[in-house]
PDB file of C-alpha atoms and ligand atoms in Angstrom:
ATOM      1  CA  UNK A 233      11.917  23.708  -2.470  1.00 72.00           C
ATOM      2  CA  UNK A 234      13.782  26.372  -0.724  1.00 77.00           C
ATOM      3  CA  UNK A 235      14.958  25.231   2.994  1.00 78.00           C
ATOM      4  CA  UNK A 236      13.006  28.394   3.778  1.00 81.00           C
ATOM      5  CA  UNK A 237       9.680  27.053   2.568  1.00 75.00           C
ATOM      6  CA  UNK A 238      10.231  24.060   4.934  1.00 77.00           C
ATOM      7  CA  UNK A 239      10.996  26.089   7.881  1.00 88.00           C
ATOM      8  CA  UNK A 240       8.677  25.291  10.557  1.00 92.00           C
ATOM      9  CA  UNK A 241       6.287  27.751  11.372  1.00 94.00           C
ATOM     10  CA  UNK A 242       6.711  29.606  14.708  1.00 94.00           C
ATOM     11  CA  UNK A 243       2.850  29.563  15.584  1.00 95.00           C
ATOM     12  CA  UNK A 244       3.099  26.033  15.248  1.00 96.00           C
ATOM     13  CA  UNK A 245       4.251  23.284  17.796  1.00 95.00           C
ATOM     14  CA  UNK A 246       5.110  20.493  15.844  1.00 96.00           C
ATOM     15  CA  UNK A 247       5.087  19.136  12.561  1.00 97.00           C
ATOM     16  CA  UNK A 248       2.514  16.382  12.243  1.00 97.00           C
ATOM     17  CA  UNK A 249       3.317  15.129   8.750  1.00 98.00           C
ATOM     18  CA  UNK A 250       6.153  16.350   6.618  1.00 97.00           C
ATOM     19  CA  UNK A 251       6.301  16.226   2.567  1.00 97.00           C
ATOM     20  CA  UNK A 252       7.951  13.071   1.994  1.00 97.00           C
ATOM     21  CA  UNK A 253       5.080  11.604   4.129  1.00 98.00           C
ATOM     22  CA  UNK A 254       2.278  13.237   2.456  1.00 98.00           C
ATOM     23  CA  UNK A 255       3.719  12.653  -1.186  1.00 98.00           C
ATOM     24  CA  UNK A 256       4.093   9.193  -0.651  1.00 98.00           C
ATOM     25  CA  UNK A 257       0.545   8.300   1.055  1.00 98.00           C
ATOM     26  CA  UNK A 258      -0.800  10.300  -1.566  1.00 98.00           C
ATOM     27  CA  UNK A 259       0.735   8.218  -4.335  1.00 98.00           C
ATOM     28  CA  UNK A 260      -1.005   5.269  -2.920  1.00 98.00           C
ATOM     29  CA  UNK A 261      -3.757   6.688  -2.811  1.00 98.00           C
ATOM     30  CA  UNK A 262      -3.427   7.679  -6.350  1.00 98.00           C
ATOM     31  CA  UNK A 263      -2.604   4.031  -7.069  1.00 98.00           C
ATOM     32  CA  UNK A 264      -5.547   2.802  -5.320  1.00 98.00           C
ATOM     33  CA  UNK A 265      -8.134   4.668  -6.940  1.00 98.00           C
ATOM     34  CA  UNK A 266      -6.458   4.032 -10.100  1.00 97.00           C
ATOM     35  CA  UNK A 267      -7.205   0.491  -9.676  1.00 97.00           C
ATOM     36  CA  UNK A 268     -10.652   1.182  -8.471  1.00 97.00           C
ATOM     37  CA  UNK A 269     -11.916   3.687 -11.493  1.00 97.00           C
ATOM     38  CA  UNK A 270      -9.233   2.028 -14.344  1.00 94.00           C
ATOM     39  CA  UNK A 271     -11.313   2.039 -17.214  1.00 90.00           C
ATOM     40  CA  UNK A 272     -13.574   4.522 -15.989  1.00 93.00           C
ATOM     41  CA  UNK A 273     -14.517   7.887 -16.619  1.00 93.00           C
ATOM     42  CA  UNK A 274     -14.330   9.413 -13.337  1.00 97.00           C
ATOM     43  CA  UNK A 275     -15.558  12.814 -12.009  1.00 98.00           C
ATOM     44  CA  UNK A 276     -12.889  13.975  -9.406  1.00 98.00           C
ATOM     45  CA  UNK A 277     -14.587  17.235  -7.477  1.00 98.00           C
ATOM     46  CA  UNK A 278     -11.903  19.244  -5.111  1.00 98.00           C
ATOM     47  CA  UNK A 279     -13.684  21.090  -2.376  1.00 97.00           C
ATOM     48  CA  UNK A 280     -12.520  24.549  -2.053  1.00 96.00           C
ATOM     49  CA  UNK A 281     -10.286  25.788  -0.586  1.00 95.00           C
ATOM     50  CA  UNK A 282      -8.811  23.524   1.469  1.00 96.00           C
ATOM     51  CA  UNK A 283      -8.023  20.156  -1.013  1.00 98.00           C
ATOM     52  CA  UNK A 284      -6.208  22.110  -3.597  1.00 97.00           C
ATOM     53  CA  UNK A 285      -2.877  20.601  -2.524  1.00 98.00           C
ATOM     54  CA  UNK A 286      -4.151  17.418  -1.605  1.00 98.00           C
ATOM     55  CA  UNK A 287      -5.929  17.287  -5.148  1.00 98.00           C
ATOM     56  CA  UNK A 288      -3.223  18.489  -7.144  1.00 98.00           C
ATOM     57  CA  UNK A 289      -1.266  15.647  -6.087  1.00 98.00           C
ATOM     58  CA  UNK A 290      -3.614  13.594  -6.078  1.00 98.00           C
ATOM     59  CA  UNK A 291      -4.117  14.075 -10.046  1.00 98.00           C
ATOM     60  CA  UNK A 292      -1.074  13.570 -10.616  1.00 97.00           C
ATOM     61  CA  UNK A 293      -0.592  10.335  -9.164  1.00 97.00           C
ATOM     62  CA  UNK A 294      -3.407   9.013 -10.880  1.00 97.00           C
ATOM     63  CA  UNK A 295      -2.621   6.358 -14.208  1.00 95.00           C
ATOM     64  CA  UNK A 296      -3.279   7.541 -17.300  1.00 93.00           C
ATOM     65  CA  UNK A 297      -5.930   4.617 -17.601  1.00 90.00           C
ATOM     66  CA  UNK A 298      -8.575   6.788 -15.646  1.00 94.00           C
ATOM     67  CA  UNK A 299     -10.402   8.797 -17.786  1.00 95.00           C
ATOM     68  CA  UNK A 300     -10.511  11.629 -15.451  1.00 96.00           C
ATOM     69  CA  UNK A 301     -12.152  15.198 -15.280  1.00 97.00           C
ATOM     70  CA  UNK A 302     -12.096  17.747 -12.291  1.00 98.00           C
ATOM     71  CA  UNK A 303     -14.650  19.897 -11.137  1.00 98.00           C
ATOM     72  CA  UNK A 304     -14.769  21.841  -7.823  1.00 98.00           C
ATOM     73  CA  UNK A 305     -17.353  22.782  -5.158  1.00 97.00           C
ATOM     74  CA  UNK A 306     -16.892  25.437  -2.640  1.00 96.00           C
ATOM     75  CA  UNK A 307     -18.989  25.335   0.629  1.00 92.00           C
ATOM     76  CA  UNK A 308     -18.906  27.298   3.824  1.00 84.00           C
ATOM     77  CA  UNK A 309     -17.390  25.754   7.157  1.00 63.00           C
ATOM     78  CA  UNK A 310     -15.721  26.955  10.062  1.00 50.00           C
ATOM     79  CA  UNK A 311     -15.665  30.804  11.537  1.00 49.00           C
ATOM     80  CA  UNK A 312     -12.641  30.087  14.042  1.00 47.00           C
ATOM     81  CA  UNK A 313     -12.042  26.655  15.486  1.00 48.00           C
ATOM     82  CA  UNK A 314     -15.444  25.057  16.081  1.00 51.00           C
ATOM     83  CA  UNK A 315     -18.019  23.511  13.620  1.00 52.00           C
ATOM     84  CA  UNK A 316     -21.126  25.280  12.767  1.00 51.00           C
ATOM     85  CA  UNK A 317     -22.768  22.445  11.893  1.00 54.00           C
ATOM     86  CA  UNK A 318     -24.425  23.764   9.062  1.00 63.00           C
ATOM     87  CA  UNK A 319     -22.929  24.102   5.276  1.00 75.00           C
ATOM     88  CA  UNK A 320     -24.223  26.424   2.627  1.00 85.00           C
ATOM     89  CA  UNK A 321     -23.074  25.651  -0.981  1.00 91.00           C
ATOM     90  CA  UNK A 322     -21.079  28.922  -1.967  1.00 93.00           C
ATOM     91  CA  UNK A 323     -19.740  27.395  -5.547  1.00 96.00           C
ATOM     92  CA  UNK A 324     -21.321  24.422  -7.276  1.00 96.00           C
ATOM     93  CA  UNK A 325     -20.299  22.174 -10.070  1.00 97.00           C
ATOM     94  CA  UNK A 326     -20.047  23.400 -13.520  1.00 96.00           C
ATOM     95  CA  UNK A 327     -21.105  19.899 -15.167  1.00 94.00           C
ATOM     96  CA  UNK A 328     -23.407  17.459 -13.791  1.00 96.00           C
ATOM     97  CA  UNK A 329     -22.671  14.425 -11.618  1.00 97.00           C
ATOM     98  CA  UNK A 330     -25.969  12.581 -13.174  1.00 97.00           C
ATOM     99  CA  UNK A 331     -24.571   8.962 -14.210  1.00 96.00           C
ATOM    100  CA  UNK A 332     -20.889   9.880 -13.230  1.00 97.00           C
ATOM    101  CA  UNK A 333     -18.801   8.099 -10.853  1.00 98.00           C
ATOM    102  CA  UNK A 334     -17.695  10.917  -8.687  1.00 98.00           C
ATOM    103  CA  UNK A 335     -14.880  10.853  -5.948  1.00 98.00           C
ATOM    104  CA  UNK A 336     -15.131  13.910  -3.511  1.00 98.00           C
ATOM    105  CA  UNK A 337     -11.488  15.328  -2.502  1.00 98.00           C
ATOM    106  CA  UNK A 338     -11.637  16.986   0.719  1.00 98.00           C
ATOM    107  CA  UNK A 339      -8.708  18.156   3.189  1.00 98.00           C
ATOM    108  CA  UNK A 340      -9.987  16.644   6.392  1.00 97.00           C
ATOM    109  CA  UNK A 341     -13.187  15.109   7.931  1.00 96.00           C
ATOM    110  CA  UNK A 342     -13.417  16.310  11.966  1.00 94.00           C
ATOM    111  CA  UNK A 343     -17.389  15.928  13.038  1.00 92.00           C
ATOM    112  CA  UNK A 344     -18.091  14.672   9.618  1.00 93.00           C
ATOM    113  CA  UNK A 345     -21.250  17.407   9.036  1.00 91.00           C
ATOM    114  CA  UNK A 346     -19.784  18.553   5.844  1.00 92.00           C
ATOM    115  CA  UNK A 347     -19.644  15.534   4.169  1.00 94.00           C
ATOM    116  CA  UNK A 348     -22.294  14.176   5.213  1.00 92.00           C
ATOM    117  CA  UNK A 349     -24.273  17.572   3.911  1.00 90.00           C
ATOM    118  CA  UNK A 350     -22.317  17.797   1.055  1.00 94.00           C
ATOM    119  CA  UNK A 351     -22.657  14.104  -0.102  1.00 94.00           C
ATOM    120  CA  UNK A 352     -26.492  13.685   0.955  1.00 92.00           C
ATOM    121  CA  UNK A 353     -26.746  17.269  -1.668  1.00 92.00           C
ATOM    122  CA  UNK A 354     -24.646  15.240  -4.348  1.00 95.00           C
ATOM    123  CA  UNK A 355     -26.678  12.110  -4.145  1.00 95.00           C
ATOM    124  CA  UNK A 356     -29.678  13.601  -4.678  1.00 94.00           C
ATOM    125  CA  UNK A 357     -28.070  14.390  -8.120  1.00 96.00           C
ATOM    126  CA  UNK A 358     -28.016  10.451  -8.957  1.00 98.00           C
ATOM    127  CA  UNK A 359     -24.356  10.161  -9.804  1.00 98.00           C
ATOM    128  CA  UNK A 360     -23.604   6.541 -10.834  1.00 97.00           C
ATOM    129  CA  UNK A 361     -21.404   5.985  -7.674  1.00 98.00           C
ATOM    130  CA  UNK A 362     -20.117   8.754  -5.148  1.00 98.00           C
ATOM    131  CA  UNK A 363     -17.157   8.037  -2.740  1.00 98.00           C
ATOM    132  CA  UNK A 364     -14.843  10.179  -0.706  1.00 98.00           C
ATOM    133  CA  UNK A 365     -11.025  10.768  -0.521  1.00 98.00           C
ATOM    134  CA  UNK A 366     -10.056  12.708   2.463  1.00 98.00           C
ATOM    135  CA  UNK A 367      -6.537  13.275   3.199  1.00 98.00           C
ATOM    136  CA  UNK A 368      -6.839  13.746   6.863  1.00 98.00           C
ATOM    137  CA  UNK A 369      -9.436  12.022   9.438  1.00 98.00           C
ATOM    138  CA  UNK A 370     -10.361  12.790  13.016  1.00 97.00           C
ATOM    139  CA  UNK A 371     -12.347   9.697  13.931  1.00 95.00           C
ATOM    140  CA  UNK A 372     -12.479  10.963  17.254  1.00 93.00           C
ATOM    141  CA  UNK A 373     -14.580  13.977  16.660  1.00 91.00           C
ATOM    142  CA  UNK A 374     -17.594  12.983  14.934  1.00 93.00           C
ATOM    143  CA  UNK A 375     -21.128  14.349  15.307  1.00 91.00           C
ATOM    144  CA  UNK A 376     -22.417  12.041  13.140  1.00 91.00           C
ATOM    145  CA  UNK A 377     -21.229   8.372  11.324  1.00 92.00           C
ATOM    146  CA  UNK A 378     -19.220   8.889   8.689  1.00 94.00           C
ATOM    147  CA  UNK A 379     -16.906   7.190   6.610  1.00 95.00           C
ATOM    148  CA  UNK A 380     -15.001   7.975   3.892  1.00 97.00           C
ATOM    149  CA  UNK A 381     -13.566   5.368   1.592  1.00 98.00           C
ATOM    150  CA  UNK A 382     -10.317   6.766   1.115  1.00 98.00           C
ATOM    151  CA  UNK A 383      -8.061   8.033   4.061  1.00 98.00           C
ATOM    152  CA  UNK A 384      -4.827   9.622   3.989  1.00 98.00           C
ATOM    153  CA  UNK A 385      -4.131   9.713   7.796  1.00 98.00           C
ATOM    154  CA  UNK A 386      -5.930   9.170  10.534  1.00 98.00           C
ATOM    155  CA  UNK A 387      -5.073  11.915  13.409  1.00 98.00           C
ATOM    156  CA  UNK A 388      -5.358  12.763  16.685  1.00 96.00           C
ATOM    157  CA  UNK A 389      -8.178  15.340  17.876  1.00 94.00           C
ATOM    158  CA  UNK A 390      -5.799  18.516  17.412  1.00 95.00           C
ATOM    159  CA  UNK A 391      -6.450  21.475  15.230  1.00 96.00           C
ATOM    160  CA  UNK A 392      -3.901  21.135  12.494  1.00 97.00           C
ATOM    161  CA  UNK A 393      -2.843  23.684   9.340  1.00 98.00           C
ATOM    162  CA  UNK A 394      -0.675  23.876   5.986  1.00 98.00           C
ATOM    163  CA  UNK A 395      -0.551  21.489   3.111  1.00 98.00           C
ATOM    164  CA  UNK A 396      -4.059  23.260   2.058  1.00 98.00           C
ATOM    165  CA  UNK A 397      -5.640  23.944   5.716  1.00 98.00           C
ATOM    166  CA  UNK A 398      -5.866  27.058   7.393  1.00 96.00           C
ATOM    167  CA  UNK A 399      -6.960  28.832  10.391  1.00 96.00           C
ATOM    168  CA  UNK A 400      -8.819  31.796   9.458  1.00 94.00           C
ATOM    169  CA  UNK A 401      -7.491  31.595   5.810  1.00 95.00           C
ATOM    170  CA  UNK A 402      -3.569  31.371   6.895  1.00 97.00           C
ATOM    171  CA  UNK A 403      -1.056  28.693   6.672  1.00 97.00           C
ATOM    172  CA  UNK A 404      -2.465  26.983   3.333  1.00 98.00           C
ATOM    173  CA  UNK A 405       0.828  27.518   1.735  1.00 97.00           C
ATOM    174  CA  UNK A 406       2.854  25.240   4.615  1.00 97.00           C
ATOM    175  CA  UNK A 407       4.107  22.428   2.533  1.00 97.00           C
ATOM    176  CA  UNK A 408       3.768  20.076   5.978  1.00 97.00           C
ATOM    177  CA  UNK A 409       0.981  19.330   8.413  1.00 98.00           C
ATOM    178  CA  UNK A 410       1.243  20.598  11.382  1.00 98.00           C
ATOM    179  CA  UNK A 411      -0.460  21.646  14.941  1.00 97.00           C
ATOM    180  CA  UNK A 412      -1.255  24.882  15.408  1.00 95.00           C
ATOM    181  CA  UNK A 413       0.019  26.239  19.035  1.00 93.00           C
ATOM    182  CA  UNK A 414      -2.755  28.661  19.757  1.00 73.00           C
ATOM    183  CA  UNK A 415      -5.392  29.527  20.326  1.00 57.00           C
ATOM    184  CA  UNK A 416      -7.477  26.057  19.607  1.00 48.00           C
ATOM    185  CA  UNK A 417      -4.482  23.728  21.531  1.00 46.00           C
ATOM    186  CA  UNK A 418      -3.700  25.995  24.269  1.00 44.00           C
ATOM    187  CA  UNK A 419      -0.403  25.162  23.821  1.00 47.00           C
TER     188      UNK A 419
HETATM  189  P1  IMP B 267     -16.487  19.053   9.641  1.00 61.93           P
HETATM  190  O1  IMP B 267     -17.684  19.579   9.089  1.00 61.93           O
HETATM  191  O2  IMP B 267     -16.517  19.010  11.427  1.00 61.93           O
HETATM  192  O3  IMP B 267     -16.168  17.427   9.473  1.00 61.93           O
HETATM  193  O4  IMP B 267     -14.849  19.988   9.236  1.00 61.93           O
HETATM  194  C1  IMP B 267     -14.668  19.869   7.604  1.00 61.93           C
HETATM  195  C2  IMP B 267     -13.879  21.196   7.317  1.00 61.93           C
HETATM  196  O5  IMP B 267     -13.664  21.764   9.169  1.00 61.93           O
HETATM  197  C3  IMP B 267     -12.990  21.189   6.827  1.00 61.93           C
HETATM  198  O6  IMP B 267     -12.938  20.907   5.388  1.00 61.93           O
HETATM  199  C4  IMP B 267     -12.087  21.993   7.399  1.00 61.93           C
HETATM  200  O7  IMP B 267     -11.984  22.632   6.347  1.00 61.93           O
HETATM  201  C5  IMP B 267     -12.463  22.349   8.994  1.00 61.93           C
HETATM  202  N1  IMP B 267     -11.535  22.242   9.536  1.00 61.93           N
HETATM  203  C6  IMP B 267     -11.954  20.502  10.669  1.00 61.93           C
HETATM  204  N2  IMP B 267     -11.234  20.329  11.306  1.00 61.93           N
HETATM  205  C7  IMP B 267      -9.633  21.285  10.857  1.00 61.93           C
HETATM  206  C8  IMP B 267      -8.750  21.078  10.975  1.00 61.93           C
HETATM  207  O8  IMP B 267      -7.807  20.464  12.277  1.00 61.93           O
HETATM  208  N3  IMP B 267      -7.826  22.337  10.517  1.00 61.93           N
HETATM  209  C9  IMP B 267      -8.232  23.394   9.556  1.00 61.93           C
HETATM  210  N4  IMP B 267      -9.805  23.168   9.373  1.00 61.93           N
HETATM  211  C10 IMP B 267     -10.482  22.279  10.017  1.00 61.93           C
END
């Protein structure tokens, strides 16, 4: 990747997780998931749009012994930086998850409301198993108890962007995760 793409964006106060740190941890998650699902048929569900980067890296890290299919969902989330507390399914799965081992891949768990609601929706469709892998977790921000099985990094309560995460659809392309300077953090 070019040095220009790596340059820290002026709207960020700092880089929290650099490319190498992200890559190494996602590889570890891939190994762990490969061990857990070896010999099984896994349905990996990427939650659009934030999960695209972690999903792509995670898929590349899965062992060929995992029989993995990929599907997508999109749900409505934030307007700005405050949780709305409700989700709407904007794009649904193409495949039926009934009887499948489903692994939902998400970018970040904050209040837990999105994934609590999403997993409830999926559980009603009777998958054989249902787990969540999230790149980032802000455990201090929960409004509802929710514990994803696979967590890349626990991070403090700061609004972060990059590596798929956005603020009003911006910054997704940054190859690292950084803390946004304004307006959420007032820095
Ligand atoms: P939750 O329902 O509060 O857990 O929020 C989940 C969704 O909120 C994520 O999928 C993100 O789209 C968004 N979100 C939460 N925190 C952040 C953040 O720090 N940066 C960017 N998006 C965030």
